[in-house]
PDB file of C-alpha atoms in Angstrom:
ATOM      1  CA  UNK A   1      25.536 -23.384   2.890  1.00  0.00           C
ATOM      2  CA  UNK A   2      26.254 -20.121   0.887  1.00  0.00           C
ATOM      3  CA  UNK A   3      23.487 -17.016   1.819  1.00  0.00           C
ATOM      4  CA  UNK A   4      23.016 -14.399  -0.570  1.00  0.00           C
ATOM      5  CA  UNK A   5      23.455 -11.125   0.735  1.00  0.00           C
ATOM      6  CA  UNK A   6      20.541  -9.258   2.752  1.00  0.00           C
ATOM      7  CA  UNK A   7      21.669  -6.320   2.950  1.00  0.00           C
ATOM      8  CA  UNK A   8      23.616  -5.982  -0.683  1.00  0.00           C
ATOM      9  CA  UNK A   9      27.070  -6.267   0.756  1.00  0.00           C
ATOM     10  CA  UNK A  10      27.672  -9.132   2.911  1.00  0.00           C
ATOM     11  CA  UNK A  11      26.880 -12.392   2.279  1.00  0.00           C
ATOM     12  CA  UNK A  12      27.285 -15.617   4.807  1.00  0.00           C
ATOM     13  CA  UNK A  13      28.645 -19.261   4.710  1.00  0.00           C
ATOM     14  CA  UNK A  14      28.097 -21.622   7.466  1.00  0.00           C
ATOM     15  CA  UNK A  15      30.016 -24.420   8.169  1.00  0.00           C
ATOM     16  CA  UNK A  16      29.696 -27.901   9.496  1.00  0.00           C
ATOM     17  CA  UNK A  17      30.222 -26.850  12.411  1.00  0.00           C
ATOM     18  CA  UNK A  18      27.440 -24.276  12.615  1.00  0.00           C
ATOM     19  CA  UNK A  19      29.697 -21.458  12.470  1.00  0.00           C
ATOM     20  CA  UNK A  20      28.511 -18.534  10.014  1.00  0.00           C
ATOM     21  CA  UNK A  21      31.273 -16.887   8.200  1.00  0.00           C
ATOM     22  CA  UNK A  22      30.377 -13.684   6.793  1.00  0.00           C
ATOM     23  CA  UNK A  23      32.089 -12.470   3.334  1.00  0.00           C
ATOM     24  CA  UNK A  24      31.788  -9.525   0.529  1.00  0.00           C
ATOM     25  CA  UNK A  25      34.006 -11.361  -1.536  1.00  0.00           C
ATOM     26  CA  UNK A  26      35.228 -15.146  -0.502  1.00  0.00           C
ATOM     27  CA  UNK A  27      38.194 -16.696  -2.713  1.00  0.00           C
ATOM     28  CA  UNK A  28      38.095 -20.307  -2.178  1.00  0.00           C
ATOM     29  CA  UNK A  29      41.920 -22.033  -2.763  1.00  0.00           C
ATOM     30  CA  UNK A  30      41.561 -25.964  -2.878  1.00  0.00           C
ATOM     31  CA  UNK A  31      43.444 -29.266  -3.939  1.00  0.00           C
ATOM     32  CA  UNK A  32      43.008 -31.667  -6.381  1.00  0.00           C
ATOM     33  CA  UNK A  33      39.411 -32.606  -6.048  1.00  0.00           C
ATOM     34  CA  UNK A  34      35.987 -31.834  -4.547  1.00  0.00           C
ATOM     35  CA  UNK A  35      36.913 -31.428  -0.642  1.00  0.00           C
ATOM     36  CA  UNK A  36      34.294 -31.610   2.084  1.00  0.00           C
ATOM     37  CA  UNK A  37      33.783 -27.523   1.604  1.00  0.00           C
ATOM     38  CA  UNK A  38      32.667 -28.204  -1.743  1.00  0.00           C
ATOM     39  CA  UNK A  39      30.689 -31.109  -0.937  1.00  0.00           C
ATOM     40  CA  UNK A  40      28.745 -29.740   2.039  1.00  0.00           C
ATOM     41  CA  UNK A  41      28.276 -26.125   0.047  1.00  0.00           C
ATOM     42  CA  UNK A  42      24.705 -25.924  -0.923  1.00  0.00           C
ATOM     43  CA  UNK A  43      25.929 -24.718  -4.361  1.00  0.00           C
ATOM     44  CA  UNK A  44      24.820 -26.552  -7.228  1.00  0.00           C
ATOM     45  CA  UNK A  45      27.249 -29.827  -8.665  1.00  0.00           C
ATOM     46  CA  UNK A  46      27.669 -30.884 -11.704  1.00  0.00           C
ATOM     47  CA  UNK A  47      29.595 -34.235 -12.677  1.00  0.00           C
ATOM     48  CA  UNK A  48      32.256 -35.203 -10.392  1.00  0.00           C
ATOM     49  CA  UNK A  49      31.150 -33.089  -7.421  1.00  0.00           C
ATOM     50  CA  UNK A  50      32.208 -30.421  -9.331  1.00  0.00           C
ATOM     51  CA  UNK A  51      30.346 -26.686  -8.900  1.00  0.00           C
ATOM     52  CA  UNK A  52      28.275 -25.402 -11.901  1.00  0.00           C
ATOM     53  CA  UNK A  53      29.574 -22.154 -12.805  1.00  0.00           C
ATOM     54  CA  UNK A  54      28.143 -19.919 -15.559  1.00  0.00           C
ATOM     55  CA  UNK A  55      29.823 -18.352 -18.456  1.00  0.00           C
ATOM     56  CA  UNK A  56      31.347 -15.847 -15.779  1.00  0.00           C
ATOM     57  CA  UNK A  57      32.532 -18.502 -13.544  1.00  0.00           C
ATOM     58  CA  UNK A  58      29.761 -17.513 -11.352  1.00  0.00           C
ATOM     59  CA  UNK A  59      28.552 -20.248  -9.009  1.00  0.00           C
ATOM     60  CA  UNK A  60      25.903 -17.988  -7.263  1.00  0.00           C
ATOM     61  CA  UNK A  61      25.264 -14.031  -6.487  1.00  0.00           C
ATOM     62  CA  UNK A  62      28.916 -13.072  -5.429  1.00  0.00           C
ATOM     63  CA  UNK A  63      30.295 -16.608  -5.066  1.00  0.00           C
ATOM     64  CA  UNK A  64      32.693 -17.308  -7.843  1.00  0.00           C
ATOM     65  CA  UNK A  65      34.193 -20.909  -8.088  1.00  0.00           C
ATOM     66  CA  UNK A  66      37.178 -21.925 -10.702  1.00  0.00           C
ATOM     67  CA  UNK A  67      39.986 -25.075 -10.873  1.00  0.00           C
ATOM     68  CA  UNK A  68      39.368 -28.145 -10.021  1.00  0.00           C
ATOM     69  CA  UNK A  69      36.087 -27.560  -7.985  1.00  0.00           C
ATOM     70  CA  UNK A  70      34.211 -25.662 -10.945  1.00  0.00           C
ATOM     71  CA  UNK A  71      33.209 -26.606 -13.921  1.00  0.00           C
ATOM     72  CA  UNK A  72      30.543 -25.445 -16.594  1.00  0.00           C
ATOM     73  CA  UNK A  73      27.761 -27.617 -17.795  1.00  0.00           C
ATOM     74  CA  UNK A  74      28.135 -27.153 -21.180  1.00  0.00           C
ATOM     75  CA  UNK A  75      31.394 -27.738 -21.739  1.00  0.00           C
ATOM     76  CA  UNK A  76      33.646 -28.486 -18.705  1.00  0.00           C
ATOM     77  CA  UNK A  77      37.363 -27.856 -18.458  1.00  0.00           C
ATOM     78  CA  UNK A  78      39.973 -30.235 -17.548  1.00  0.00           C
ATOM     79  CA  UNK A  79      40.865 -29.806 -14.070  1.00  0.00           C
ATOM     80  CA  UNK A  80      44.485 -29.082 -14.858  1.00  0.00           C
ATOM     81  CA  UNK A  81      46.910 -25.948 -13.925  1.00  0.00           C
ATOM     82  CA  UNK A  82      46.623 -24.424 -17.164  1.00  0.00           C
ATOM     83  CA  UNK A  83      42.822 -24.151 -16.742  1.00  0.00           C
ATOM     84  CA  UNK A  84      42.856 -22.537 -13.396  1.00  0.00           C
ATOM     85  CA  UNK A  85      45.785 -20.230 -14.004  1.00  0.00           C
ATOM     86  CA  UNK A  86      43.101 -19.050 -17.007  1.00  0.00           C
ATOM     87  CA  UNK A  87      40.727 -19.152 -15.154  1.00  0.00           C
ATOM     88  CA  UNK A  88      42.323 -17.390 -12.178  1.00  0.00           C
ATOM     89  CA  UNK A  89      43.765 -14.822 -14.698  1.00  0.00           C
ATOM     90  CA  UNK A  90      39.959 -13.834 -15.802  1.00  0.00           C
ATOM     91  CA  UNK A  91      38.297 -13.280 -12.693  1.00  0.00           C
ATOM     92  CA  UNK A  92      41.454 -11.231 -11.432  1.00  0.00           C
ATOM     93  CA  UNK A  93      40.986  -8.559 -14.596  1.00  0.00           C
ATOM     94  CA  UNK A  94      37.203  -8.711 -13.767  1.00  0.00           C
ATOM     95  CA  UNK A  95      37.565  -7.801  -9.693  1.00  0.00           C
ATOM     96  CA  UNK A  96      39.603  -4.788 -10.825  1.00  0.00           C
ATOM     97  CA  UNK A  97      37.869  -3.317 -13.996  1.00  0.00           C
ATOM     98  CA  UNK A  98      34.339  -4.632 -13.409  1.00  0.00           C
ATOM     99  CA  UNK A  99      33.659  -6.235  -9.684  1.00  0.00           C
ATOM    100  CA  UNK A 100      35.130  -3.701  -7.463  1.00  0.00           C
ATOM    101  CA  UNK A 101      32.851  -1.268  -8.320  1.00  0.00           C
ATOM    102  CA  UNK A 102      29.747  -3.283  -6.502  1.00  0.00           C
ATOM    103  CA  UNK A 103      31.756  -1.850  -2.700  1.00  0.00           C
ATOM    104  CA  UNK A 104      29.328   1.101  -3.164  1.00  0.00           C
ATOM    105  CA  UNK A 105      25.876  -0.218  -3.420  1.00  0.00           C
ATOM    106  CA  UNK A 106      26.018  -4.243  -2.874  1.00  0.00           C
ATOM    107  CA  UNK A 107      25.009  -4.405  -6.308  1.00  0.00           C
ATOM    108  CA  UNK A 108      26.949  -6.848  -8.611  1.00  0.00           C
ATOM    109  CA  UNK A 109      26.873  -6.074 -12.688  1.00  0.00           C
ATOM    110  CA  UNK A 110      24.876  -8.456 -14.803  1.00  0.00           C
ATOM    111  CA  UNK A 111      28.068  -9.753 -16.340  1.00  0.00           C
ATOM    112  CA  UNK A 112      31.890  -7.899 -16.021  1.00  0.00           C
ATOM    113  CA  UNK A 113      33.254  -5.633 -18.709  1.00  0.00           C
ATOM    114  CA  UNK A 114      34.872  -7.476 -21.746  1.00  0.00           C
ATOM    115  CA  UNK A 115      38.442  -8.614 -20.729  1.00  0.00           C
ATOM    116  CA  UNK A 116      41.541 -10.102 -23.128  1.00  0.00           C
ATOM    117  CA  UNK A 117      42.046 -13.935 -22.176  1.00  0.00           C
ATOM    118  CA  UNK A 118      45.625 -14.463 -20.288  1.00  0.00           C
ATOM    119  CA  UNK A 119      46.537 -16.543 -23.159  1.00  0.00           C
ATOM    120  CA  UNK A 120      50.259 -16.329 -23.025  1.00  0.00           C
ATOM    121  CA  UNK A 121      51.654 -18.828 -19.757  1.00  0.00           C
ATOM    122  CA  UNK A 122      54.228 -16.108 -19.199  1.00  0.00           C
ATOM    123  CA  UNK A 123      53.850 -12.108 -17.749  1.00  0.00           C
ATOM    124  CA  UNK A 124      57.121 -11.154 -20.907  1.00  0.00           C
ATOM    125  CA  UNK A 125      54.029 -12.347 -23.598  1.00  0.00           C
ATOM    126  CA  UNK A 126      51.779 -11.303 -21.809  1.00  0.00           C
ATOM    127  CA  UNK A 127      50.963  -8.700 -24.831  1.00  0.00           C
ATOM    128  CA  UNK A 128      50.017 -11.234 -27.267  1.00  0.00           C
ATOM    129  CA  UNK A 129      47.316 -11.698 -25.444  1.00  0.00           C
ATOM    130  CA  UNK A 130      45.971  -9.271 -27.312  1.00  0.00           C
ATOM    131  CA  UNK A 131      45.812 -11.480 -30.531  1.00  0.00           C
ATOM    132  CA  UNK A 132      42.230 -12.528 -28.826  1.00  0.00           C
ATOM    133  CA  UNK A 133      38.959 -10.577 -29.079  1.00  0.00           C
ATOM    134  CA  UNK A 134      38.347  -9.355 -25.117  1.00  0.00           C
ATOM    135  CA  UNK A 135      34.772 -10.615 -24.089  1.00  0.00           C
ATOM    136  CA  UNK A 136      32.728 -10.858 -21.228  1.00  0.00           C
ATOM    137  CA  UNK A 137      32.279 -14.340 -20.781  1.00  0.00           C
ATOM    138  CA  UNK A 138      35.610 -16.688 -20.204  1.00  0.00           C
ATOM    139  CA  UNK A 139      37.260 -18.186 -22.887  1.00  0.00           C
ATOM    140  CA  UNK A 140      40.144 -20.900 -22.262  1.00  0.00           C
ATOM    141  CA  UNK A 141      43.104 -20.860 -24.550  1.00  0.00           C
ATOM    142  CA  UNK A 142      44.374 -24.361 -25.153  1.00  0.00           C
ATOM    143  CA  UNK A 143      47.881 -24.244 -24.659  1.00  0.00           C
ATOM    144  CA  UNK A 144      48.682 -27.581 -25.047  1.00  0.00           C
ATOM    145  CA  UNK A 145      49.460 -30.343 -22.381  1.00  0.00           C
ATOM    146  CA  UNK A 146      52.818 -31.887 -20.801  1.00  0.00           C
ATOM    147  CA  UNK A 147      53.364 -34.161 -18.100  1.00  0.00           C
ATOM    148  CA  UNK A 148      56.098 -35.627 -16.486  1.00  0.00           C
ATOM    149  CA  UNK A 149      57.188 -39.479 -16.922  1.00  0.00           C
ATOM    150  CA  UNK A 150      59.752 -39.870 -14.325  1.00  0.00           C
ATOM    151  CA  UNK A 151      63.239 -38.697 -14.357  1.00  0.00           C
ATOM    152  CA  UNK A 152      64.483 -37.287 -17.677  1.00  0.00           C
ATOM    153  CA  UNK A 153      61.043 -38.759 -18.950  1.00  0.00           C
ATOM    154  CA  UNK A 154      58.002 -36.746 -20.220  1.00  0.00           C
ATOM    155  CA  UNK A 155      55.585 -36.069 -22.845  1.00  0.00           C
ATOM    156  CA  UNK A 156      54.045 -32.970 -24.628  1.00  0.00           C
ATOM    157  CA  UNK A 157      51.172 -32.696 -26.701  1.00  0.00           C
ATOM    158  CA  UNK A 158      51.230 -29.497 -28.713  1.00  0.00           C
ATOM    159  CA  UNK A 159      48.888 -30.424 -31.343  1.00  0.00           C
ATOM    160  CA  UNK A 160      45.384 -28.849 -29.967  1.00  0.00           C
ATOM    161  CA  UNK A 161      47.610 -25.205 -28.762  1.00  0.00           C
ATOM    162  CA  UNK A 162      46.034 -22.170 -30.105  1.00  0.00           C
ATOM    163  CA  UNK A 163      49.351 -20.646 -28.707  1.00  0.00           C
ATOM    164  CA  UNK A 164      52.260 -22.415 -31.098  1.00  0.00           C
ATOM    165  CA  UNK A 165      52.537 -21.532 -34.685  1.00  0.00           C
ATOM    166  CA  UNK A 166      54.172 -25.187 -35.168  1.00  0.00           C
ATOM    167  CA  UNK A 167      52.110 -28.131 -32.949  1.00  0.00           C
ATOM    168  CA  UNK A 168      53.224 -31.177 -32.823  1.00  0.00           C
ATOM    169  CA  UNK A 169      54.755 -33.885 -29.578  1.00  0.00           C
ATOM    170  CA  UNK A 170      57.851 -34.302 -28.007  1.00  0.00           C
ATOM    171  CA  UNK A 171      58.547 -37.073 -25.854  1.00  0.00           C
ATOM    172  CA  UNK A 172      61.705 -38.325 -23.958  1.00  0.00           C
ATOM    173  CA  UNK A 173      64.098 -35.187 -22.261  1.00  0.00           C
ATOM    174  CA  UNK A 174      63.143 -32.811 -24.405  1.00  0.00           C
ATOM    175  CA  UNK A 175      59.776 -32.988 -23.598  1.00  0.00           C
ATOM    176  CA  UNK A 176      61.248 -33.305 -19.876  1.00  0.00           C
ATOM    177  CA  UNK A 177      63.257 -30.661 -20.061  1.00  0.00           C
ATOM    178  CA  UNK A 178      60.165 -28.224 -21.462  1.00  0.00           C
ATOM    179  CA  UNK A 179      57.480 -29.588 -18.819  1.00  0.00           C
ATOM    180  CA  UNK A 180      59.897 -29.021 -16.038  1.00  0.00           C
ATOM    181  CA  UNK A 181      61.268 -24.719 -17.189  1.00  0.00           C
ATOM    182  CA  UNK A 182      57.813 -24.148 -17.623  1.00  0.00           C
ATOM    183  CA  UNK A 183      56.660 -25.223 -13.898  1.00  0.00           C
ATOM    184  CA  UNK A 184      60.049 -24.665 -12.628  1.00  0.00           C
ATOM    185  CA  UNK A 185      59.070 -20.974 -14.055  1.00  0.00           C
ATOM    186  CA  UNK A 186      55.506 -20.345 -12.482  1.00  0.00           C
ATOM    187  CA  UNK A 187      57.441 -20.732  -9.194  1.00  0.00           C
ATOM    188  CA  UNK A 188      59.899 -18.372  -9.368  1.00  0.00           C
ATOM    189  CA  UNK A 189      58.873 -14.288  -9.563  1.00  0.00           C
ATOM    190  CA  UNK A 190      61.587 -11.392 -10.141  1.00  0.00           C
ATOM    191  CA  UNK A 191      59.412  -8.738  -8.429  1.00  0.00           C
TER     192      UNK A 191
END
């Protein structure tokens, strides 16, 4: 069960075991679906086991839940990379414009400052970003979707990305070849 804070600053978990873990601020890193963490939390769950966030990704007072594990009620995400990333992406630009600020008096804001969406899947385009109104609430950017299909085998669907100027699919190496440079690039870093 997740406690709200009593004193403004601290808030609690306790586990199945009985221990009490106490947090200001608890990030939550998890597989590919609703673990035993998620299921025993006394947080609210939507379809799938997954946590009801709000607009914010807000699953209670100071508990924030994204990925796989969260999802809104209105419209929920696919639990993909692309979506956490996103989703990851926001809450990062709200802990250090909006968030932090709550260290002095316990007191979280009502909703974080308006924030650019991290549109662009790579830090070089990261400036295009801009091409999006910055609001409050998250917005997902669909990107479009690729998957693997065994060696030298894969599939892309650009037809739905708000990203491309041209949609369209690929399919055999090519689309190989793209799904595997883009992941092949989220794992490497040059700073």
């Amino acid at each position: 069960a997740v406690e709200p804070a009593e004193n403004g600053r601290v808030s609690s978990a306790t586990m199945a075991n009985r221990s009490t873990m106490r947090f200001g601020c608890m990030v939550w890193s998890a597989g590919l679906a609703p673990i035993k963490f998620v299921e025993g939390s006394s947080l609210e769950k939507g379809k799938g086991g997954r946590i009801v966030v709000d607009e914010y990704l807000r699953a209670a007072d100071r508990v924030f839940a994204l990925g796989d594990c969260a999802a809104s009620r209105e419209d929920p995400l696919p639990p993909t990379a692309n979506a956490a990333e996103q989703q990851g992406a926001y809450l990062a630009k709200c802990f250090n414009n909006t968030y932090y600020k709550a260290g002095a008096d316990g007191v979280m804001p009502a909703k974080p400052d308006p924030v650019v969406p991290s549109a662009m899947p790579f830090a070089w385009l990261e400036p295009l970003d801009n091409l999006w109104d910055a609001r409050s609430e998250f917005r997902y950017v669909e990107r479009g979707k690729m998957a693997s299909m065994g060696m030298w085998g894969g599939v892309a669907d650009l037809t739905k990305s708000e990203i491309t100027p041209v949609g369209g699919t690929l399919t055999g190496v090519t689309a190989f070849a793209s799904w595997r440079g883009a992941y092949l690039s989220k794992q490497v870093s040059v700073q």
